[in-house]
XYZ file of C-alpha atoms in Angstrom:
672
model
C -0.017 -0.103 0.426
C 1.168 3.372 -0.634
C 1.501 5.063 2.750
C 2.317 8.322 1.142
C -0.390 8.581 -1.175
C -2.800 7.925 1.683
C -1.325 10.628 4.252
C -1.645 13.462 1.639
C -5.184 12.063 -0.019
C -6.778 13.162 3.496
C -4.419 15.184 5.934
C -6.812 15.878 8.566
C -8.180 12.427 9.192
C -4.238 10.908 8.754
C -3.212 12.834 11.763
C -6.312 11.829 14.017
C -5.817 8.183 12.736
C -1.863 8.420 12.971
C -2.822 9.434 17.053
C -4.044 6.410 17.781
C -1.506 4.195 16.341
C 1.438 5.836 18.045
C -0.126 5.885 21.065
C -0.934 1.697 20.688
C 2.492 1.058 19.590
C 4.112 3.366 22.451
C 1.919 1.775 24.952
C 2.536 -1.974 24.251
C 6.150 -0.991 23.723
C 6.197 0.490 27.379
C 4.595 -2.267 28.658
C 6.427 -4.788 26.594
C 3.407 -6.915 26.765
C -0.288 -6.339 24.262
C -1.341 -6.280 20.978
C -0.407 -3.443 18.342
C -1.595 -4.405 14.987
C -5.035 -4.522 15.334
C -5.222 -0.907 16.684
C -3.149 -0.138 14.084
C -4.988 -2.190 11.445
C -8.624 -0.337 12.861
C -7.403 3.506 13.461
C -8.998 4.476 10.261
C -12.462 2.717 10.745
C -12.513 4.064 14.322
C -11.546 7.511 13.779
C -14.338 7.604 10.777
C -16.946 5.743 13.502
C -15.949 8.564 15.988
C -15.678 11.523 13.977
C -18.632 11.073 11.829
C -20.986 8.379 13.403
C -20.920 7.855 16.900
C -23.549 9.743 18.959
C -21.713 10.184 22.233
C -20.858 12.952 24.424
C -17.246 12.165 26.315
C -17.885 14.615 29.251
C -20.552 12.541 29.923
C -20.102 8.481 30.102
C -23.138 7.331 31.355
C -25.405 9.629 29.254
C -28.392 6.745 28.676
C -29.268 7.311 25.014
C -25.727 7.448 23.440
C -24.441 5.110 20.776
C -22.835 2.043 22.234
C -19.070 0.618 21.077
C -17.928 -2.325 21.866
C -14.917 -3.542 21.218
C -15.218 -7.593 20.770
C -11.724 -7.746 19.391
C -10.607 -7.013 23.034
C -6.849 -7.972 22.391
C -6.672 -4.957 20.802
C -7.765 -3.122 23.901
C -5.097 0.156 22.949
C -7.442 0.848 20.274
C -10.486 1.621 22.524
C -8.174 3.327 25.481
C -6.314 5.798 22.688
C -10.180 6.770 21.701
C -10.908 7.213 25.030
C -8.006 9.622 25.689
C -8.078 11.580 22.693
C -11.727 12.073 23.011
C -11.282 13.686 26.295
C -13.071 10.656 28.822
C -11.794 12.317 32.115
C -10.303 8.884 33.437
C -8.009 8.157 30.773
C -5.312 10.292 31.446
C -1.955 10.025 29.351
C -0.584 8.534 32.484
C -2.844 5.659 32.436
C -1.872 5.296 28.787
C 1.509 4.799 29.934
C 0.756 2.289 32.030
C -0.943 0.096 30.158
C -1.029 -3.068 31.539
C 0.543 -2.138 34.488
C -0.824 -3.288 38.385
C -3.267 -0.806 39.376
C -3.588 0.894 36.097
C -7.656 1.294 34.416
C -5.556 0.464 31.093
C -5.904 -3.713 31.627
C -4.959 -6.194 28.754
C -8.139 -6.419 27.814
C -10.812 -3.788 28.212
C -12.922 -4.220 31.923
C -16.371 -2.747 32.989
C -16.457 -0.696 35.601
C -12.670 0.190 35.463
C -12.989 2.993 33.161
C -16.053 4.521 31.823
C -16.534 4.265 28.681
C -15.994 0.573 28.334
C -19.228 -0.609 27.859
C -18.629 -4.650 28.600
C -15.929 -6.626 29.498
C -14.419 -7.887 26.249
C -11.377 -10.880 26.013
C -12.892 -13.871 25.195
C -13.376 -13.572 21.733
C -17.048 -13.778 20.407
C -18.578 -12.515 24.106
C -18.404 -9.029 22.919
C -20.098 -9.482 19.974
C -22.757 -11.685 21.577
C -23.267 -9.115 24.660
C -24.123 -6.442 21.995
C -27.302 -8.651 20.730
C -28.242 -7.936 24.066
C -27.635 -4.558 23.933
C -29.579 -3.853 20.707
C -32.244 -6.197 22.447
C -32.691 -3.949 25.148
C -32.775 -1.032 23.354
C -35.090 -2.208 21.058
C -37.687 -2.923 24.142
C -36.579 0.460 25.801
C -38.069 2.234 22.710
C -41.018 0.539 22.345
C -42.111 0.896 26.005
C -40.571 4.817 26.464
C -40.617 5.634 23.126
C -38.086 6.975 20.251
C -37.801 10.352 21.844
C -36.103 8.989 25.248
C -34.293 5.811 23.653
C -33.181 5.837 20.294
C -29.397 4.780 19.797
C -27.317 2.193 18.053
C -24.832 -0.874 18.891
C -21.718 -0.242 17.336
C -18.995 -3.451 17.369
C -15.227 -4.129 16.301
C -15.115 -7.883 15.861
C -12.136 -9.399 14.477
C -11.691 -12.805 12.855
C -11.473 -15.015 16.041
C -14.678 -13.355 17.651
C -16.151 -15.133 14.388
C -14.415 -17.998 14.504
C -15.520 -18.959 18.356
C -19.031 -21.291 18.643
C -20.723 -18.368 20.550
C -20.638 -16.169 17.495
C -22.839 -18.391 15.665
C -25.312 -18.279 18.263
C -25.191 -14.523 18.622
C -25.326 -13.850 14.527
C -28.416 -16.347 14.262
C -30.153 -14.459 17.475
C -29.456 -11.000 15.878
C -30.575 -12.367 12.518
C -33.734 -13.871 13.547
C -34.575 -11.130 15.686
C -34.378 -8.278 12.898
C -32.034 -6.025 15.063
C -31.891 -2.916 13.047
C -29.616 -0.866 15.250
C -26.839 -3.386 15.741
C -23.713 -2.828 13.539
C -20.524 -5.143 13.668
C -17.687 -3.688 11.946
C -15.378 -7.093 10.731
C -11.510 -6.267 10.727
C -10.939 -8.416 8.323
C -7.154 -8.502 8.736
C -6.987 -12.441 7.553
C -4.508 -12.833 10.702
C -4.538 -14.655 13.669
C -1.637 -15.767 16.089
C -0.886 -18.740 14.260
C -0.476 -17.104 10.863
C -3.199 -16.187 7.730
C -6.666 -17.475 8.820
C -6.728 -19.921 5.871
C -4.579 -22.119 8.236
C -7.820 -22.888 10.134
C -10.633 -21.840 8.255
C -12.352 -21.152 5.305
C -15.738 -19.426 6.269
C -17.439 -17.338 3.595
C -18.573 -14.767 5.901
C -20.661 -13.007 3.656
C -23.054 -16.011 3.024
C -22.912 -16.629 6.459
C -24.118 -13.777 7.742
C -26.696 -13.287 5.078
C -28.192 -16.250 5.647
C -28.622 -15.280 9.258
C -30.754 -12.417 8.302
C -28.163 -10.173 7.845
C -27.119 -7.058 5.733
C -23.567 -7.209 4.349
C -21.741 -4.028 3.394
C -18.025 -3.886 2.624
C -15.516 -0.654 2.497
C -11.454 -0.452 1.876
C -10.531 -0.403 5.516
C -7.560 2.318 5.313
C -9.830 4.658 2.945
C -11.839 6.987 5.351
C -14.393 8.291 2.114
C -15.022 4.803 1.352
C -15.596 3.607 5.526
C -17.589 6.745 5.867
C -19.439 5.426 2.674
C -20.276 2.053 4.473
C -20.925 3.257 8.024
C -23.758 5.765 6.186
C -25.155 3.158 4.203
C -25.316 0.837 7.843
C -26.656 3.642 9.786
C -29.841 3.548 7.411
C -32.216 0.825 9.388
C -33.645 -1.736 6.872
C -34.997 -3.990 9.693
C -31.779 -6.387 9.756
C -28.468 -5.965 11.669
C -25.852 -4.723 9.142
C -21.800 -6.545 9.118
C -19.711 -3.893 7.591
C -16.568 -5.960 6.312
C -13.769 -3.823 6.909
C -10.767 -5.237 4.681
C -7.531 -3.951 6.453
C -3.782 -4.291 7.204
C -2.997 -5.633 10.980
C 0.280 -3.702 11.758
C -0.512 -0.798 9.327
C 2.522 0.758 8.213
C 5.064 -1.353 9.702
C 7.581 -2.143 7.083
C 8.748 -5.375 8.072
C 5.672 -6.613 10.452
C 2.408 -5.481 8.881
C 0.141 -8.062 7.657
C 1.833 -10.740 9.780
C 1.407 -12.447 12.886
C 4.393 -10.478 14.054
C 2.261 -7.774 14.617
C -0.456 -9.823 16.649
C 0.288 -10.171 19.970
C 3.811 -8.601 20.906
C 5.525 -5.355 20.902
C 6.858 -4.517 17.228
C 10.338 -3.501 18.851
C 12.218 0.105 18.819
C 13.385 -0.535 15.531
C 10.083 -1.417 13.872
C 8.790 1.397 15.698
C 11.200 4.006 14.635
C 11.132 3.005 10.936
C 6.841 2.875 11.159
C 6.885 6.612 12.373
C 9.032 7.822 9.266
C 6.193 6.014 7.436
C 3.931 8.007 9.169
C 5.583 11.319 8.975
C 5.260 11.323 12.618
C 8.507 12.515 14.033
C 7.056 13.058 17.970
C 8.590 11.466 20.959
C 6.481 8.137 22.519
C 3.996 9.774 23.878
C 3.788 13.010 22.789
C 0.298 14.394 20.716
C 0.567 18.310 18.985
C -1.773 20.279 20.448
C -3.761 20.372 17.198
C -4.121 16.972 16.979
C -5.606 16.845 20.853
C -7.980 19.594 20.141
C -9.142 18.146 17.136
C -10.300 14.538 18.709
C -11.237 16.459 22.014
C -13.656 18.809 19.473
C -15.380 14.981 18.113
C -15.333 14.422 22.167
C -17.579 17.223 22.422
C -19.888 16.946 19.154
C -22.929 14.996 20.995
C -22.787 17.590 23.601
C -25.828 19.213 21.596
C -28.129 15.609 21.288
C -27.723 14.979 25.044
C -28.755 18.250 26.344
C -31.776 18.216 23.656
C -32.429 14.447 25.438
C -31.818 16.087 29.171
C -34.977 18.639 28.246
C -37.162 15.867 27.171
C -36.304 14.347 30.324
C -37.090 16.989 32.424
C -40.538 17.701 30.489
C -41.831 14.465 31.979
C -44.269 14.411 34.599
C -42.636 13.835 38.300
C -43.753 10.043 38.420
C -42.857 9.408 34.683
C -39.564 10.970 35.196
C -38.053 8.861 38.439
C -39.930 6.070 37.110
C -37.786 6.206 33.901
C -34.693 7.280 36.077
C -35.345 3.901 38.338
C -35.466 1.615 35.400
C -31.884 2.836 33.401
C -30.702 2.747 36.462
C -31.584 -0.783 37.349
C -32.725 0.315 40.719
C -34.663 -2.820 42.850
C -38.386 -2.077 42.510
C -39.565 -0.861 45.828
C -42.681 -3.377 45.279
C -40.562 -6.359 45.702
C -40.075 -6.966 49.472
C -43.974 -6.737 50.088
C -44.657 -8.919 46.695
C -42.944 -11.646 48.001
C -44.278 -11.274 51.535
C -47.604 -11.554 50.419
C -46.579 -14.494 48.485
C -45.179 -16.242 51.471
C -48.255 -16.065 53.476
C -50.386 -17.473 50.447
C -47.686 -20.281 50.080
C -48.438 -21.257 54.667
C -52.061 -21.234 53.692
C -51.748 -23.354 50.584
C -48.783 -25.643 51.413
C -48.423 -26.620 48.343
C -46.819 -29.962 46.944
C -44.729 -28.817 43.586
C -41.579 -28.847 42.133
C -39.304 -25.817 42.821
C -39.171 -24.918 39.170
C -42.842 -24.770 39.645
C -42.777 -22.822 42.606
C -40.428 -20.510 40.825
C -43.303 -19.606 38.176
C -45.778 -19.578 40.795
C -43.641 -16.596 42.075
C -42.546 -15.080 38.793
C -46.617 -14.935 37.972
C -47.035 -12.210 40.906
C -43.287 -10.734 40.631
C -43.788 -10.306 37.059
C -47.329 -8.654 37.310
C -46.037 -6.180 39.040
C -42.490 -5.725 38.135
C -41.869 -4.281 34.214
C -38.259 -4.368 34.232
C -38.252 -8.581 34.667
C -37.310 -9.888 30.984
C -37.441 -13.816 30.686
C -36.478 -15.719 28.383
C -35.461 -19.732 28.090
C -33.053 -21.678 26.000
C -36.154 -23.650 24.111
C -37.012 -25.011 27.355
C -39.743 -22.861 28.246
C -42.309 -25.523 29.500
C -39.602 -27.356 31.166
C -38.082 -24.454 33.114
C -41.115 -22.676 33.746
C -39.726 -19.432 32.931
C -42.879 -17.636 30.970
C -46.095 -16.246 32.626
C -49.337 -14.560 31.807
C -48.919 -11.425 30.409
C -45.436 -11.106 29.645
C -45.640 -11.260 25.740
C -43.142 -12.803 23.106
C -40.634 -10.162 22.195
C -39.671 -10.511 18.495
C -39.569 -8.110 15.560
C -43.272 -7.735 15.614
C -43.718 -7.245 19.153
C -40.876 -4.951 20.921
C -43.435 -4.930 23.800
C -43.026 -8.265 24.474
C -40.944 -9.592 27.977
C -40.587 -13.131 27.172
C -37.697 -14.115 24.214
C -37.367 -17.416 23.064
C -33.645 -17.865 22.828
C -33.365 -21.242 20.882
C -31.066 -23.739 21.429
C -28.482 -21.301 22.893
C -27.283 -21.301 25.886
C -23.984 -19.521 25.849
C -25.596 -16.728 23.101
C -29.009 -16.285 25.577
C -25.904 -16.104 29.238
C -24.387 -13.369 26.956
C -27.028 -11.396 25.824
C -28.818 -10.925 29.394
C -25.580 -9.603 30.299
C -25.780 -7.332 27.331
C -29.552 -6.442 28.425
C -28.319 -5.826 31.999
C -25.669 -3.319 30.871
C -27.769 -1.632 28.773
C -30.332 -0.590 31.122
C -33.921 -0.648 31.581
C -34.318 -4.347 32.513
C -33.609 -7.484 34.986
C -32.941 -10.268 32.726
C -33.290 -14.091 33.400
C -33.238 -16.961 31.369
C -34.032 -20.802 32.207
C -32.256 -24.255 30.861
C -30.918 -27.189 32.217
C -28.411 -27.143 35.212
C -26.224 -29.438 33.356
C -25.814 -27.158 30.098
C -24.438 -24.302 32.486
C -21.510 -26.030 31.149
C -22.623 -24.429 27.442
C -23.417 -20.775 29.165
C -20.359 -21.043 31.527
C -18.016 -18.277 29.391
C -21.081 -15.609 29.762
C -21.708 -16.804 33.167
C -18.057 -16.129 34.528
C -17.993 -12.858 32.862
C -21.387 -11.972 34.682
C -19.506 -12.715 38.062
C -16.582 -11.033 36.970
C -18.744 -7.253 35.819
C -20.690 -7.512 38.777
C -24.004 -8.277 36.749
C -27.130 -9.109 38.861
C -28.460 -11.466 35.665
C -30.662 -14.449 37.196
C -29.965 -18.051 35.858
C -32.775 -20.442 36.074
C -31.662 -23.566 36.021
C -34.162 -26.722 36.604
C -33.627 -30.459 36.509
C -31.225 -30.178 39.086
C -29.380 -33.523 40.102
C -30.611 -37.233 39.374
C -34.213 -36.427 39.856
C -34.709 -35.393 36.511
C -34.651 -39.200 35.880
C -34.767 -40.973 32.603
C -33.031 -38.933 30.646
C -29.989 -40.280 32.115
C -26.241 -38.792 32.915
C -26.135 -36.330 30.011
C -28.426 -34.561 31.442
C -28.017 -35.455 35.200
C -26.015 -32.820 36.712
C -23.477 -33.586 39.529
C -20.813 -31.376 39.265
C -22.188 -28.734 38.498
C -23.515 -27.145 41.770
C -19.724 -27.103 42.684
C -18.735 -25.491 39.533
C -21.385 -22.660 40.458
C -20.422 -22.076 43.916
C -17.086 -21.974 43.183
C -17.629 -18.978 40.789
C -16.317 -16.062 42.636
C -19.156 -13.423 43.309
C -22.128 -15.613 42.026
C -25.280 -16.560 44.882
C -26.365 -20.425 44.361
C -29.397 -20.889 45.090
C -30.965 -24.804 45.620
C -34.315 -24.443 47.376
C -36.023 -27.123 49.123
C -39.536 -25.863 48.458
C -42.184 -22.915 47.883
C -41.065 -20.531 50.414
C -37.427 -20.789 50.284
C -37.850 -20.456 45.793
C -39.581 -17.203 46.894
C -36.997 -15.939 48.828
C -34.382 -16.717 46.967
C -35.973 -14.902 44.353
C -36.516 -11.779 46.369
C -32.491 -11.922 47.050
C -31.536 -12.394 43.497
C -33.977 -9.349 42.217
C -32.339 -7.346 45.361
C -28.955 -7.565 43.868
C -27.059 -4.722 42.372
C -23.411 -6.110 41.664
C -23.963 -10.262 41.630
C -25.289 -12.992 39.882
C -27.429 -15.391 40.807
C -28.066 -19.122 39.937
C -31.407 -20.725 40.788
C -31.171 -24.615 41.060
C -34.525 -26.156 40.728
C -36.403 -29.752 41.326
C -38.339 -31.239 38.157
C -39.717 -33.440 40.853
C -42.637 -32.598 43.304
C -41.447 -31.683 46.677
C -43.718 -30.556 49.817
C -43.408 -27.384 52.044
C -41.388 -27.922 54.775
C -41.290 -24.587 56.236
C -43.660 -24.172 58.722
C -43.771 -20.754 59.179
C -43.443 -17.405 57.149
C -41.650 -13.920 58.210
C -38.070 -13.301 58.049
C -36.303 -14.104 54.575
C -34.203 -17.263 56.298
C -32.942 -17.988 52.843
C -31.307 -14.617 53.219
C -28.837 -16.142 56.066
C -27.700 -19.025 53.773
C -28.697 -21.485 56.466
C -31.083 -22.112 59.224
C -32.319 -24.715 61.541
C -35.572 -26.005 59.695
C -36.601 -28.908 62.342
C -34.834 -28.355 65.613
C -33.987 -31.419 67.576
C -35.497 -32.758 70.812
C -33.121 -31.756 72.703
C -29.378 -30.944 72.758
C -28.315 -32.091 68.827
C -26.452 -35.363 68.698
C -26.591 -35.584 65.193
C -26.852 -32.541 62.536
C -28.416 -33.211 59.022
C -27.646 -30.675 56.361
C -28.930 -30.585 52.964
C -30.196 -28.818 49.839
C -33.081 -29.030 47.567
C -35.120 -32.030 47.283
C -32.673 -33.795 49.248
C -33.999 -31.558 52.608
C -37.231 -33.831 52.370
C -34.869 -36.960 52.846
C -32.816 -35.207 55.750
C -36.082 -34.656 57.553
C -37.233 -38.310 57.020
C -34.424 -39.171 58.552
C -34.235 -37.198 61.452
C -37.567 -38.197 62.192
C -36.602 -41.967 62.306
C -33.380 -41.070 64.720
C -35.592 -39.060 66.644
C -38.262 -42.259 67.326
C -34.952 -43.629 67.903
C -34.437 -41.263 70.253
C -31.613 -39.583 68.959
C -31.854 -35.993 69.135
C -31.555 -34.878 65.343
C -31.549 -31.045 63.953
C -32.081 -30.284 60.127
C -30.165 -27.650 58.687
C -31.171 -26.047 55.206
C -28.771 -24.485 53.261
C -30.308 -23.169 50.486
C -27.083 -20.806 50.122
C -23.585 -21.478 50.895
C -22.163 -18.092 49.683
C -24.755 -16.514 51.975
C -24.101 -18.762 54.660
C -20.010 -17.975 54.553
C -21.234 -14.224 54.975
C -22.900 -14.556 57.871
C -21.340 -13.639 61.847
C -19.183 -16.308 63.682
C -21.587 -16.385 66.257
C -24.639 -17.116 64.154
C -22.295 -20.022 62.190
C -21.700 -21.561 65.825
C -25.571 -21.287 66.663
C -26.716 -23.350 63.660
C -23.549 -26.102 63.505
C -22.803 -26.396 67.123
C -19.894 -28.378 67.978
C -19.016 -31.886 68.866
C -21.945 -33.054 66.661
C -22.303 -35.788 64.288
C -22.197 -33.990 60.795
C -23.889 -35.393 57.502
C -24.378 -33.439 53.999
C -26.930 -34.738 51.782
C -27.090 -33.655 48.350
C -27.456 -35.656 45.033
C -24.298 -34.398 43.796
C -20.455 -34.577 44.290
C -18.867 -34.045 47.718
C -16.517 -30.940 47.253
C -18.438 -27.839 48.445
C -19.543 -29.388 51.535
C -15.883 -30.170 53.233
C -16.149 -26.656 54.824
C -19.158 -27.254 56.566
C -18.275 -30.849 57.469
C -14.759 -30.431 58.375
C -14.383 -26.753 59.142
C -17.093 -24.707 61.141
C -15.756 -27.210 64.314
C -16.227 -30.293 62.233
C -14.305 -33.519 62.381
C -13.401 -35.995 59.907
C -14.382 -38.926 62.052
C -17.788 -37.343 62.960
C -18.955 -36.329 59.466
C -20.185 -37.973 56.354
C -21.639 -36.921 52.870
C -24.408 -38.966 51.215
C -24.960 -37.971 47.335
C -23.076 -38.646 44.274
C -19.435 -40.243 43.818
C -19.678 -40.178 40.049
C -22.082 -39.796 37.198
C -25.783 -40.524 37.249
C -28.104 -43.371 35.417
C -31.062 -43.608 33.105
C -34.049 -44.650 35.563
C -37.270 -43.347 37.283
C -36.110 -40.774 39.737
C -37.067 -42.967 43.187
C -35.255 -46.106 41.892
C -31.957 -43.832 40.709
C -32.155 -42.404 44.715
C -32.166 -45.995 45.858
C -29.860 -47.033 43.396
C -26.905 -44.336 44.133
C -28.194 -44.656 48.411
C -29.138 -41.279 48.675
C -32.200 -42.481 50.895
C -33.509 -41.369 54.671
C -32.559 -44.957 56.166
C -29.055 -44.908 54.380
C -28.575 -41.349 56.442
C -30.080 -42.728 59.399
C -27.892 -45.217 59.145
C -24.812 -43.417 58.356
C -25.440 -41.270 61.735
C -25.648 -43.871 64.131
C -22.442 -45.216 62.677
C -20.628 -42.475 63.490
C -22.467 -41.843 67.068
């Protein structure tokens, strides 16, 4: 490519884009770590986007009606850090850029939500940004339908690379977006034909144009280094024709580096001082590292202020609302907890005590959602093609689709990973509290996005039914045994396994009260009796509590969750009948119990007793309650699963694997 010709064709654009390139080169070189090639290659596209098309105001990073810019190719993080600094985001100082990838800096190796304003979502695992962006676009459509275009009318722009499009999650996201006709979603494909190993052709031959078109996308193309051609394509992309849009931006990775451009050498390591010097010469950039000419800075800062008038006009429209409407809108876009939540749950628990239902906790969850969704318009539900099994849809929600943006229930299809990522995006956009369902065993498929929910601190709710061998005949492929352990091992995640409808209601109350922690609700397929004999305080919030007290000072403490609490109660009755004082402790949330004061934990789990944990899953998460918390190895046991399940009716499986009241009672007596 004739670099000199590019420099003279549009000097103003060239200088703006060059500022991105040199900052990226310098920061990666200073850190001796990073990916300089992608920001260098996409600098032209990003410059045209921010200069001519992106609706934003750098002085107001949280303005609700801004366009969302998502760098799905998160390894090229210096692209977004350069843009944030140049356009004038207050937090992104030059010192932060200098300290790229250093401990304590907000310029992490991959962009992290919550660390720096202007980063809309954490990206790093490739494809996650693209899939999360689908959730942003869903929420934008739904909020626009509910509140009108005067308050919500913006786009979601994504820069994605070849790696994003190879990851399996991209297929789920692309298909979902195309089906839902998310016309406000534009993906800019950094088509540079390079991965870490070398040419894309080493591992892939997909016709991406045909792929996206087949999924219902509009496909456009441009020369990713020709500002006029980029502007033409982005202008066309902004003309919403009812389809999401892919813009194929043909670029050169490491653009301008004489010896490393268009090769994997520019992908994942610093260019080196000699190559940087040669690249500077090619750019006509004679300034020292991290030095930016005043005029270029001023031009970029002017770009950062272009959205101020649009933001002021939007603020005027919000101010013109009635007090009630304005307050409700502010609560919704701030993702604040519904003030009616606690009263709704309290009333439901009273009704539950009167009715004493014997239902599966998946059905109990549906019963809770029926009363919640009727009064909480922010609840946005869905399922990965298991609506009738997860019991996640309630009356009056309506189906969200291309013909009804007012619907609050989305059929995600058989796309667990895509669903989880989209829920992250729905929350991050603002306006809704998303929940979605699948089988607990398929947390395996959703795992990447679930981990990011925890990492970003997003209180989305995962409704995971068919939580044990109790699902029966579907067999070990569908019977989760290790999945509770995985969820409990994930930092900043609440895992609930309620034993009846009361605990299920309390788990929902807690989950919908969170502002920075996702929740997993592990729910049964089989019917369970109402074991809680009193309402009042939310005891699930304590994590563990005494469900059945011993007739005297307890000699045995039986701990259990979910469907196995009933087994523990039966074992307790049998032991009590033999004169053995036995307490049953329900443990709906290990995380919340761990957070309780020590005095409370001592009260629930006294020293010197035999302790037995009962759960139709693996033992691993239980050792801290069996051996820690004043427990002793020679006076503790676990009744549960040691391997995978089997296909057969649930009652027979519980007998086959020794998870019965009789087995629990015998184990207790042996330990005594």
